Coordinates of N, CA and C in Angstrom, one line a residue:
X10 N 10.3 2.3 -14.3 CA 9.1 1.9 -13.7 C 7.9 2.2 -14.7
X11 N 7.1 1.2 -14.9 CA 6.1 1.5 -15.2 C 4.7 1.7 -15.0
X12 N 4.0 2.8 -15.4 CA 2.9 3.3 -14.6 C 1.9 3.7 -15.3
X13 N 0.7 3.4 -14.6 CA -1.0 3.5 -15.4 C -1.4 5.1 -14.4
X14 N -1.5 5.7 -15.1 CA -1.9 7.0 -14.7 C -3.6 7.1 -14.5
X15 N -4.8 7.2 -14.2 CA -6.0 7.0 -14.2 C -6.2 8.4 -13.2
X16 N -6.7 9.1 -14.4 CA -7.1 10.8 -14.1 C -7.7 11.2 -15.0
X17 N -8.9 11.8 -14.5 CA -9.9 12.4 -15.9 C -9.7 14.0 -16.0
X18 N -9.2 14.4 -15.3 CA -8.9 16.0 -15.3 C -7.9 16.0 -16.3
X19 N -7.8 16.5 -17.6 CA -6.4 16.8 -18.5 C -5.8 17.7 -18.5
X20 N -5.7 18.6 -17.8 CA -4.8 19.5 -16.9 C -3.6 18.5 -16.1
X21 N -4.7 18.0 -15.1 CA -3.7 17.3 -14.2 C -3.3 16.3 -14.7
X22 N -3.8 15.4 -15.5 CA -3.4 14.2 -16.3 C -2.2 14.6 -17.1
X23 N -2.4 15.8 -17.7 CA -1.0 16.3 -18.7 C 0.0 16.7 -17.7
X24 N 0.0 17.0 -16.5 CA 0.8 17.8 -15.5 C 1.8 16.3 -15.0
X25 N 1.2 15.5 -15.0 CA 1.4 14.3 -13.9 C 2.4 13.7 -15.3
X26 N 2.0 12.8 -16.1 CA 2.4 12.3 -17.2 C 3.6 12.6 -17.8
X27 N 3.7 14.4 -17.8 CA 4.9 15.2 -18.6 C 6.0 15.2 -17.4
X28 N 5.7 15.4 -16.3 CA 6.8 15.1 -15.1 C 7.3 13.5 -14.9
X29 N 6.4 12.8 -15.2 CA 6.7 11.7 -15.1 C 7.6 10.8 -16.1
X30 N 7.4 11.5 -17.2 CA 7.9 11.1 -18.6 C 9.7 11.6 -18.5
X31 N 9.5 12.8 -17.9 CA 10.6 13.6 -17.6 C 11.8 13.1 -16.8
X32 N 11.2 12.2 -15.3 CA 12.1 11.4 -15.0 C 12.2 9.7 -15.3
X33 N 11.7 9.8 -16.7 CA 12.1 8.1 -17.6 C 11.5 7.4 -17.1
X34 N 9.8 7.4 -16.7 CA 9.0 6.3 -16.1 C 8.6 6.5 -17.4
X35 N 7.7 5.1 -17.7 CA 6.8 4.8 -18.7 C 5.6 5.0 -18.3
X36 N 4.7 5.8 -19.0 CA 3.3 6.4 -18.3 C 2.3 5.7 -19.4
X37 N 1.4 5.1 -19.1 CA 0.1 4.8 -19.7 C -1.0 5.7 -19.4
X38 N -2.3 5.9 -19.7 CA -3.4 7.2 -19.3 C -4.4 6.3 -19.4
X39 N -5.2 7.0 -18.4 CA -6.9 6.0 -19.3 C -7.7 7.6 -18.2
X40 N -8.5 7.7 -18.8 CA -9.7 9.1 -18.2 C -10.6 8.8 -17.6
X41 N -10.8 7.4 -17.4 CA -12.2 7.1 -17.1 C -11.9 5.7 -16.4
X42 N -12.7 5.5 -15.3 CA -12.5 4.0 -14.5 C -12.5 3.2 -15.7
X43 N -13.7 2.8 -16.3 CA -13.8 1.8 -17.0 C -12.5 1.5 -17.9
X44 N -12.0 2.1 -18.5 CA -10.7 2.0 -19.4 C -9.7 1.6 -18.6
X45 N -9.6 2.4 -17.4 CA -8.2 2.1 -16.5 C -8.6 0.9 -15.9
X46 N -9.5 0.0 -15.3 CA -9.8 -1.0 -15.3 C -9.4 -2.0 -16.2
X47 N -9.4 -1.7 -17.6 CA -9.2 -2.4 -19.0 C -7.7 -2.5 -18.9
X48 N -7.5 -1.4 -18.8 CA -5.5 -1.2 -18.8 C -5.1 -2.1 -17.7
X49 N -5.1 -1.8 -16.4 CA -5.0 -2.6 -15.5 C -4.6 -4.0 -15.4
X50 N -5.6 -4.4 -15.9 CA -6.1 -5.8 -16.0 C -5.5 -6.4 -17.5
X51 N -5.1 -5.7 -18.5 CA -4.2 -6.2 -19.3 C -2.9 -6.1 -19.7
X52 N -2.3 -5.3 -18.8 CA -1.0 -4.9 -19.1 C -0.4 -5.0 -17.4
X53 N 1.0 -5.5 -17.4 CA 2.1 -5.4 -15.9 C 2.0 -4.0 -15.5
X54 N 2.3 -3.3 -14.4 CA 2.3 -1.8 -14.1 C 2.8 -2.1 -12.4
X55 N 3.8 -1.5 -12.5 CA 4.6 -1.5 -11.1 C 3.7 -0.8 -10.4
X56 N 3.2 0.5 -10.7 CA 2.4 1.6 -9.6 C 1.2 1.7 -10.3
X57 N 0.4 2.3 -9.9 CA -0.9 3.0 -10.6 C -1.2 4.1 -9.5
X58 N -1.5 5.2 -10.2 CA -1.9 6.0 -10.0 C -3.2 6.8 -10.4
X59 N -4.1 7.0 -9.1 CA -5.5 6.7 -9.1 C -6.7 7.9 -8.8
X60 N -7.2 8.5 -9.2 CA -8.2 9.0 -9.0 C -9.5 8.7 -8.3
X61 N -9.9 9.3 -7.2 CA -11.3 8.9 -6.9 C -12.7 9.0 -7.7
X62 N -12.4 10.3 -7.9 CA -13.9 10.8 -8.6 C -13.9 10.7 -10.2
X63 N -14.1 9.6 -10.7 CA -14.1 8.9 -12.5 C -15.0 9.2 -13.1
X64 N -15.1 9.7 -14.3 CA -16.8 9.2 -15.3 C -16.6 7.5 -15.3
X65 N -17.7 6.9 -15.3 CA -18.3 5.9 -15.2 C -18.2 4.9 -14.4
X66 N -17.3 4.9 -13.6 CA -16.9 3.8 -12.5 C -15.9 4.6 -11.7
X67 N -16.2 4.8 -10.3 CA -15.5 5.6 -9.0 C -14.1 5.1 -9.4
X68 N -13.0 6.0 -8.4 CA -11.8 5.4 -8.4 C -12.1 4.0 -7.2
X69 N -12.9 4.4 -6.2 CA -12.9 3.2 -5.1 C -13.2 2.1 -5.4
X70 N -14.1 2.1 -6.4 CA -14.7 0.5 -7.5 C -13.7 0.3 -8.2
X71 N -12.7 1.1 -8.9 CA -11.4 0.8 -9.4 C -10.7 -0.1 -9.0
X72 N -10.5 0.6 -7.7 CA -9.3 0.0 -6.7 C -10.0 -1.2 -6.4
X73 N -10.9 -2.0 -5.9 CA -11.4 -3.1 -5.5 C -11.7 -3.9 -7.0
X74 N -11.5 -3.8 -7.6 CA -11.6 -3.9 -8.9 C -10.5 -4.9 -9.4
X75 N -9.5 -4.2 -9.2 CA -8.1 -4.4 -9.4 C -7.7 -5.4 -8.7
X76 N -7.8 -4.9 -7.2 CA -7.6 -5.7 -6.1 C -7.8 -7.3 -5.9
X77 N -9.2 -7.8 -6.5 CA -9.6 -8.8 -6.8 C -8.9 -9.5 -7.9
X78 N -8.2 -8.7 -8.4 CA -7.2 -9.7 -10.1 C -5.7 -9.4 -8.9
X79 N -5.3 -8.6 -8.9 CA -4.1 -8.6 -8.3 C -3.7 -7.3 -6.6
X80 N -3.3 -8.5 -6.0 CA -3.0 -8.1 -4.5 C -1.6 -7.1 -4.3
X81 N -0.9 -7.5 -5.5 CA 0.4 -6.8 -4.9 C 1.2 -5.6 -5.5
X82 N 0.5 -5.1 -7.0 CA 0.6 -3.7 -7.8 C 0.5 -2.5 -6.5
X83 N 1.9 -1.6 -6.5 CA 0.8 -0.6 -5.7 C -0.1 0.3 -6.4
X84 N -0.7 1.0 -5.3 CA -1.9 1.5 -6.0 C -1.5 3.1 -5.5
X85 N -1.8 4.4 -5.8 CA -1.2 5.4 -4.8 C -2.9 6.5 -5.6
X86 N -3.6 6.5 -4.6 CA -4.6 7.6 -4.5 C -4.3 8.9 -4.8
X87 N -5.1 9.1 -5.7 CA -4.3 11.2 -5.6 C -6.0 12.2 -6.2
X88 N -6.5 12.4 -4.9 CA -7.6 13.1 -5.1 C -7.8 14.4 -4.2
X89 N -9.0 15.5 -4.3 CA -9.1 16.3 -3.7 C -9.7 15.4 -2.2
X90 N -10.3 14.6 -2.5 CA -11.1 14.1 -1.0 C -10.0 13.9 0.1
X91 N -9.8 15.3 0.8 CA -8.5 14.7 1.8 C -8.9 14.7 3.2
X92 N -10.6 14.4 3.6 CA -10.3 14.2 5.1 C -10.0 12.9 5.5
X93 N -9.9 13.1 6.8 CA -9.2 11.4 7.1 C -10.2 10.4 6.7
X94 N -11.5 10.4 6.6 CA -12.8 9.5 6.4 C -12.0 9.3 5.1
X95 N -11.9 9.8 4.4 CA -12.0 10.0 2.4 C -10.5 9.3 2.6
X96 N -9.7 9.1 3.5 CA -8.3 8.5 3.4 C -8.7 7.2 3.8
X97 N -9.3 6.7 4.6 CA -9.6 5.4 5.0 C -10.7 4.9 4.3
X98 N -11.2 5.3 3.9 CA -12.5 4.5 3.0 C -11.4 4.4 1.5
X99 N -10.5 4.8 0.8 CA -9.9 5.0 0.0 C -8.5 3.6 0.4
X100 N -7.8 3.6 1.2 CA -7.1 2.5 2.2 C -7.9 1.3 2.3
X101 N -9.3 1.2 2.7 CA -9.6 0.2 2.7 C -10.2 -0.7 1.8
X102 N -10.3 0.2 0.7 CA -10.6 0.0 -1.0 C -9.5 -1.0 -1.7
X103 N -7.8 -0.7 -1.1 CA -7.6 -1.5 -1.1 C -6.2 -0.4 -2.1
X104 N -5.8 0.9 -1.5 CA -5.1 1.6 -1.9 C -3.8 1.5 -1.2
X105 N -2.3 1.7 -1.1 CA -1.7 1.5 -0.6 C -0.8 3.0 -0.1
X106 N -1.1 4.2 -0.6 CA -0.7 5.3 0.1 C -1.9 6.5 -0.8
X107 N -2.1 7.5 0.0 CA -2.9 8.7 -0.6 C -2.8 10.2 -0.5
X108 N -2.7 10.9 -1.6 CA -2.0 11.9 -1.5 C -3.0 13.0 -1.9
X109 N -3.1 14.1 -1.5 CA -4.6 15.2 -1.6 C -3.9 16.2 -2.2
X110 N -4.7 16.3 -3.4 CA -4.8 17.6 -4.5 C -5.0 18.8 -3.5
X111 N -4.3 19.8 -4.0 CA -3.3 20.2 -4.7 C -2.1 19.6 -3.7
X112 N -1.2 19.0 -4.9 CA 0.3 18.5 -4.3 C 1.4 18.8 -4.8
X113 N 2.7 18.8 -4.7 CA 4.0 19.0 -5.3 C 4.6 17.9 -5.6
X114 N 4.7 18.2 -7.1 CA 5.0 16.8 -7.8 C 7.0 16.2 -6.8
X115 N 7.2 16.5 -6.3 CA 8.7 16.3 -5.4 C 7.6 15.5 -4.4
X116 N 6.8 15.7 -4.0 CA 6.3 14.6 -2.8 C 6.1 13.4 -3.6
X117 N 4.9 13.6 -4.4 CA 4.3 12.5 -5.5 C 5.3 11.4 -6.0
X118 N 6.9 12.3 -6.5 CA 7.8 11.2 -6.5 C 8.4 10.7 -5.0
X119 N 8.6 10.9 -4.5 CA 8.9 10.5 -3.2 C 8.2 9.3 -2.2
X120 N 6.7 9.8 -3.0 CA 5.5 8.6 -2.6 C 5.6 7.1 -3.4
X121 N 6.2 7.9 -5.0 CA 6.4 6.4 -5.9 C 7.6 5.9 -5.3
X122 N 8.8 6.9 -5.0 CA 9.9 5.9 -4.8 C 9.7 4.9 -3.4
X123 N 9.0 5.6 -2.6 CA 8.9 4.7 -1.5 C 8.0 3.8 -1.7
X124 N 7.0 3.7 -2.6 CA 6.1 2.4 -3.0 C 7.0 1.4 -3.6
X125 N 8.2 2.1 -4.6 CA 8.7 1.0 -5.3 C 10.1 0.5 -4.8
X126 N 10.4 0.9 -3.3 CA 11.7 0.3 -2.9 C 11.8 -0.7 -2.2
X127 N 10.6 -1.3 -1.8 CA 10.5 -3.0 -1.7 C 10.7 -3.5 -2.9
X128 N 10.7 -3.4 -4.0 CA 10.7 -4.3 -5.6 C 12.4 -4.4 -5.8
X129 N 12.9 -3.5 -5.3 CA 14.4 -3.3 -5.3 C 15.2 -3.6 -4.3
X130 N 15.0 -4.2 -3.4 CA 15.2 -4.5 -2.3 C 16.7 -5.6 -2.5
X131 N 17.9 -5.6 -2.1 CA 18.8 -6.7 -2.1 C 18.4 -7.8 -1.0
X132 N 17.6 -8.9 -0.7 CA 17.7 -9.4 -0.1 C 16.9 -11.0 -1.0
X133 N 17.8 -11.4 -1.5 CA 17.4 -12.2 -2.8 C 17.8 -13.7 -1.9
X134 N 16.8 -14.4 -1.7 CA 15.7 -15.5 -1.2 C 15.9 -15.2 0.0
X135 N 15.5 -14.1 0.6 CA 15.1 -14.5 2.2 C 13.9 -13.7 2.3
X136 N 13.7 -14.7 3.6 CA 12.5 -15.5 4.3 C 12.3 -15.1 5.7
X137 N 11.4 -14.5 5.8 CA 11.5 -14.3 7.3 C 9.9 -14.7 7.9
X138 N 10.2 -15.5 8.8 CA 9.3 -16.4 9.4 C 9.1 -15.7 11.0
X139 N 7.7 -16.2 11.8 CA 7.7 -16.7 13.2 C 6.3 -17.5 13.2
X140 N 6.4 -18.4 13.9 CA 5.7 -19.3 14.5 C 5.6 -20.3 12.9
X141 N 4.1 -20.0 12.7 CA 3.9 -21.1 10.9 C 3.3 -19.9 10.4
X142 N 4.1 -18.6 9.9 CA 4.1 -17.3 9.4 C 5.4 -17.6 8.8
X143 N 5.3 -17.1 7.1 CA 6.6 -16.9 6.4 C 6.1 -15.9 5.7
X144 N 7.0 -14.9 5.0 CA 7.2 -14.1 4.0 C 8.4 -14.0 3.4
X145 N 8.5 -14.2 2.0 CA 9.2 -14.3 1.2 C 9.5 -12.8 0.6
X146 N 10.7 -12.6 0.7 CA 11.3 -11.2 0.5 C 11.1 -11.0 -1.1
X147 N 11.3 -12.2 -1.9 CA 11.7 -11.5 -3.0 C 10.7 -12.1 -4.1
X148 N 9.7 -13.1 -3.7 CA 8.6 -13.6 -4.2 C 7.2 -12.8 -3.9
X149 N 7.3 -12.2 -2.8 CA 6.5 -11.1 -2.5 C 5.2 -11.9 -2.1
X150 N 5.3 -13.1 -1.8 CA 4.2 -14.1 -0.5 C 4.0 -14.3 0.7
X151 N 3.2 -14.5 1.0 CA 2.9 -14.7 2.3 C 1.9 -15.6 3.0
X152 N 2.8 -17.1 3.9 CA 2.2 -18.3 4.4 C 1.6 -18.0 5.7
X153 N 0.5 -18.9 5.7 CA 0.4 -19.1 7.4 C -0.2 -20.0 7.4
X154 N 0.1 -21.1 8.2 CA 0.0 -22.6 8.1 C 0.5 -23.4 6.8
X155 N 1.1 -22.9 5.9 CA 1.4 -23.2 4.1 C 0.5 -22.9 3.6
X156 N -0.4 -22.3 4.5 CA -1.3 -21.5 3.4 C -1.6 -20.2 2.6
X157 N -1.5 -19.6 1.6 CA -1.5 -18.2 1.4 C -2.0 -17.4 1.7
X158 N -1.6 -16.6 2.0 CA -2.5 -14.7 2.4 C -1.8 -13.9 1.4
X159 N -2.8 -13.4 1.1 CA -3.0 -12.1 -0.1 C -2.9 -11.0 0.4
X160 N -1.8 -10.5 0.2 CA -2.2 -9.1 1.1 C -1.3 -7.6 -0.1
X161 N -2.0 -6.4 0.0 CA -1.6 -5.4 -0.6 C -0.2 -5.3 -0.7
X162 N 0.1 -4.0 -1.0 CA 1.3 -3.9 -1.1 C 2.2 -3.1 0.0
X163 N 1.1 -2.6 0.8 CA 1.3 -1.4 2.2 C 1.0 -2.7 3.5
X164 N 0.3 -3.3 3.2 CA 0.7 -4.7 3.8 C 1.5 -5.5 4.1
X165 N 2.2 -5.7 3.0 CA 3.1 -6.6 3.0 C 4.5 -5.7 3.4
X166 N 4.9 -4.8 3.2 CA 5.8 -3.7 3.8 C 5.4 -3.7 5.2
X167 N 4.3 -3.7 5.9 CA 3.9 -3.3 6.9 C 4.2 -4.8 7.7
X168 N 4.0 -5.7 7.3 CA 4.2 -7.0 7.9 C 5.8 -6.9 7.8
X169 N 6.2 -7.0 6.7 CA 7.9 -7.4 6.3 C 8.4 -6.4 7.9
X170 N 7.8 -5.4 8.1 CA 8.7 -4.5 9.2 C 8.4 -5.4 10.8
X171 N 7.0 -5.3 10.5 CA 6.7 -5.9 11.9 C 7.8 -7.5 12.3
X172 N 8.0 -7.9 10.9 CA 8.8 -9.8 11.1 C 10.5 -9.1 11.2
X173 N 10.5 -7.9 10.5 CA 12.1 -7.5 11.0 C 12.1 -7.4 12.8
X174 N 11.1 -7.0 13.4 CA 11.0 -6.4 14.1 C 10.3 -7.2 15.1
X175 N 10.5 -8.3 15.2 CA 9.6 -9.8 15.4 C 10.0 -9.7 17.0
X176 N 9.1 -9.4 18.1 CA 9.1 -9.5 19.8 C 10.1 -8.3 20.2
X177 N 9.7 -7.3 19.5 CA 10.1 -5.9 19.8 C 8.8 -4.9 19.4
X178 N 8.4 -4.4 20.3 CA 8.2 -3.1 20.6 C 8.0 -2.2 19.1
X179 N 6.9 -1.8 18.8 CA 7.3 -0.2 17.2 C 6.1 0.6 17.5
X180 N 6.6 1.5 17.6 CA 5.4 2.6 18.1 C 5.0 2.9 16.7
X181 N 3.8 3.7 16.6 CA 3.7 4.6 15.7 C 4.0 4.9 14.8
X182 N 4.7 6.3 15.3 CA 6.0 6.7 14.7 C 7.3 6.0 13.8
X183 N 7.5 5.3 14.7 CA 8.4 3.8 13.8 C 7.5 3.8 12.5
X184 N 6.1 3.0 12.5 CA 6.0 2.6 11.4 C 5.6 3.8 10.2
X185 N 5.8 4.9 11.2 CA 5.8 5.6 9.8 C 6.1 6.0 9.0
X186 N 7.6 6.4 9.6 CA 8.8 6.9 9.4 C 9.6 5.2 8.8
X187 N 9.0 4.3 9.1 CA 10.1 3.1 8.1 C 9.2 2.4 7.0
X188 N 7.7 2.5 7.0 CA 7.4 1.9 6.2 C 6.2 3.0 5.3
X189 N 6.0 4.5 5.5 CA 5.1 5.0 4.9 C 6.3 5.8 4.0
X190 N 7.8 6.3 4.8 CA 8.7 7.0 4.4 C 8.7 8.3 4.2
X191 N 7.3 8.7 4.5 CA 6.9 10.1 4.5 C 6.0 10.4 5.0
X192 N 6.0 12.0 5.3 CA 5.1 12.6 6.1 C 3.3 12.6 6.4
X193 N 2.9 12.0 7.1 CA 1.2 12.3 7.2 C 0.9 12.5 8.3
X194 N -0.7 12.4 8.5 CA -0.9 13.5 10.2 C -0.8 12.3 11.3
X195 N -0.1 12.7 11.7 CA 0.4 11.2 12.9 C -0.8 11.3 13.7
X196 N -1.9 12.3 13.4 CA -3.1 12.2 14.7 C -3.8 11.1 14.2
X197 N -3.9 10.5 13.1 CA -5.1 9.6 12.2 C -5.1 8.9 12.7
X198 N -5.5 7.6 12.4 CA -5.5 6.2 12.8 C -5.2 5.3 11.6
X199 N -4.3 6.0 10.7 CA -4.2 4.6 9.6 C -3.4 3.6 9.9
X200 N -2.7 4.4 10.2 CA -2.0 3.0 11.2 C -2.6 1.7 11.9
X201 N -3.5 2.4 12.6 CA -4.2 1.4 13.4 C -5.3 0.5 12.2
X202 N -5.8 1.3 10.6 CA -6.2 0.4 10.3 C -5.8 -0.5 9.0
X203 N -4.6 -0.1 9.5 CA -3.7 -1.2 8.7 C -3.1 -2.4 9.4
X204 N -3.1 -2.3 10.9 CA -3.1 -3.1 11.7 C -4.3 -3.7 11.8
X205 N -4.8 -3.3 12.0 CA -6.4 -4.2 11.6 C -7.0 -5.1 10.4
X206 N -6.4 -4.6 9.6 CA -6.7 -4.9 7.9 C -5.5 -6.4 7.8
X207 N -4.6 -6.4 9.0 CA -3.0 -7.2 8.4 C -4.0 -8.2 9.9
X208 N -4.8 -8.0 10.6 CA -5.4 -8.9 12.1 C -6.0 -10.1 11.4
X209 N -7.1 -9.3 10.2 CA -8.2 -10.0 10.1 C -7.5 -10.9 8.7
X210 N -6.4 -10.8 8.4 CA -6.0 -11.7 7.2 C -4.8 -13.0 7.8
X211 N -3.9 -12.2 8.7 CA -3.2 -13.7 9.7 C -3.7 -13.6 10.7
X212 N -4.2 -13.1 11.7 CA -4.8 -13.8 13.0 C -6.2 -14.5 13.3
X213 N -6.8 -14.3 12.0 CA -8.5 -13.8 12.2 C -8.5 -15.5 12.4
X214 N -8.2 -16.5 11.4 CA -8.5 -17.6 11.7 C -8.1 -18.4 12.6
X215 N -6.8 -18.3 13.4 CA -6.0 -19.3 13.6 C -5.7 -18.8 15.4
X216 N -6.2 -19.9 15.9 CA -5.9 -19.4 17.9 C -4.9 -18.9 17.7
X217 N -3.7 -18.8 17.5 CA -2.3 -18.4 18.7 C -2.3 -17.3 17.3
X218 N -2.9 -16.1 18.5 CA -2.5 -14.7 17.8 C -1.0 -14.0 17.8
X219 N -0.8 -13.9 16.6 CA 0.7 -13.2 16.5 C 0.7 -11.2 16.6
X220 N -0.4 -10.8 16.4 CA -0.2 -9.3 16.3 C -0.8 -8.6 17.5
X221 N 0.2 -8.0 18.3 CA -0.6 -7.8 19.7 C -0.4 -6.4 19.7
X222 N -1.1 -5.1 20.4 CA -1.3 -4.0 20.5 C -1.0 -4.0 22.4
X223 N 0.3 -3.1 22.7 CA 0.1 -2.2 23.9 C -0.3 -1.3 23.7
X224 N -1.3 -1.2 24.8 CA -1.6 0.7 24.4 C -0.8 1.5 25.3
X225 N -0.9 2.7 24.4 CA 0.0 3.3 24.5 C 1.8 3.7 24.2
X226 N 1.7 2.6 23.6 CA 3.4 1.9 23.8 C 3.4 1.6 21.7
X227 N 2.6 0.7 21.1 CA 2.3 0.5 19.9 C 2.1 -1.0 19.7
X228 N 3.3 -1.7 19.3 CA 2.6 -3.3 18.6 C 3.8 -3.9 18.4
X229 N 3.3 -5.5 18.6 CA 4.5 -6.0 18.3 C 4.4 -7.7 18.0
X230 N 4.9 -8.0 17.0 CA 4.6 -9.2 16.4 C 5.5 -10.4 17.7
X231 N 4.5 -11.0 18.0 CA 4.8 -12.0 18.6 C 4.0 -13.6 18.9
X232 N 5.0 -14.6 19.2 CA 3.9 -15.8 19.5 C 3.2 -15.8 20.5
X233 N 3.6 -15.1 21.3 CA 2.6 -14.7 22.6 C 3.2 -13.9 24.2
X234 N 1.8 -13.0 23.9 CA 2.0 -11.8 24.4 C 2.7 -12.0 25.9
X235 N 3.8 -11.7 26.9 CA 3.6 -12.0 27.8 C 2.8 -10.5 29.0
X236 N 2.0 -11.5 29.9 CA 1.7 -10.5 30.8 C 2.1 -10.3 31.8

């Protein structure tokens, strides 16, 4: 795997890099938004790993930054800002998991391998559709009406489960435990605004809504809800 590292602290940048080197990823560095921006934007990188707080350009202008050239790099946040606000304003930047200093580098990998096990995925040309909704397993797209939606990379995991999971029921829990792969505070709401973030990109335009919310119960991708 290869990976853009974007951390200005050189303690932690040397900490992160030498573990990382250790288990045979290729690590790139940049100290400063504006460079990792540069990196970014001219070189492939399976993951990036991101900093909030940069000299000269935020990690959050980073991440939207990026975002705008490419939808489907993950992105994985790793800063001290760890209340839930600083996790959602960071998510909706356009990050795909976020992890709060001080961490143990055994999570950190755990966070990359589960970012990077949709790329590895055996399910070579399939397609999983409902209604005029496709996603392509191994093209990593996504139609509605034949038209494209752009969506992250915590998105597109988050949909791929919902279309496995197509007029069934997924609480919570479910999607945490199948598509985050690891532990966070099940009190939050990122879930809920990752379901929101996945509303306003397939349902927002098109009458016959596919993503419906029980409450209480959780969500469940369908052509229509029955009552």
């Amino acid at each position: 795997m290869k990976v853009l590292l974007i951390e200005d602290e050189p303690k932690v940048a040397s900490f992160i890099k030498k573990g990382l080197e250790e288990q045979a990823f290729e690590v790139d560095q940049a100290y400063d938004g504006t460079f990792g921006v540069k990196l970014a934007l001219q070189h492939e990188y399976d993951l990036i790993i991101l900093d909030v707080i940069l000299p000269h350009m935020s990690g959050l202008d980073v991440c939207r930054e990026i975002r705008r050239h490419n939808a489907t790099v993950s992105i994985l946040m790793l800063t001290a800002l760890g209340t839930t606000d600083d996790k959602i304003t960071g998510l909706d930047a356009g990050a795909d998991d976020y992890l709060t200093k001080p961490f143990e580098f055994k999570e950190l990998l755990a966070r990359m391998r589960a970012l990077s096990r949709r790329g590895t995925e055996n399910n070579a040309g399939e397609k999983l559709t409902i209604a005029d909704l496709e996603l392509d397993v191994v093209k990593k797209t996504v139609t509605r009406g034949g038209k494209p939606v752009n969506l992250t990379a915590r998105e597109f995991a988050l949909l791929q489960y919902l279309l496995r999971n197509k007029e069934r029921v997924v609480s919570r829990v479910d999607i945490t435990e199948q598509v985050w792969e690891t532990s966070f505070d099940t009190g939050s709401n990122v879930i809920d605004v990752y379901i929101n973030f996945l509303r306003k990109k397939i349902d927002k335009d098109h009458p016959a809504k596919l993503i419906h919310t029980l409450v209480g119960m959780g969500y469940v991708l369908k052509e229509q809800l029955e009552v």
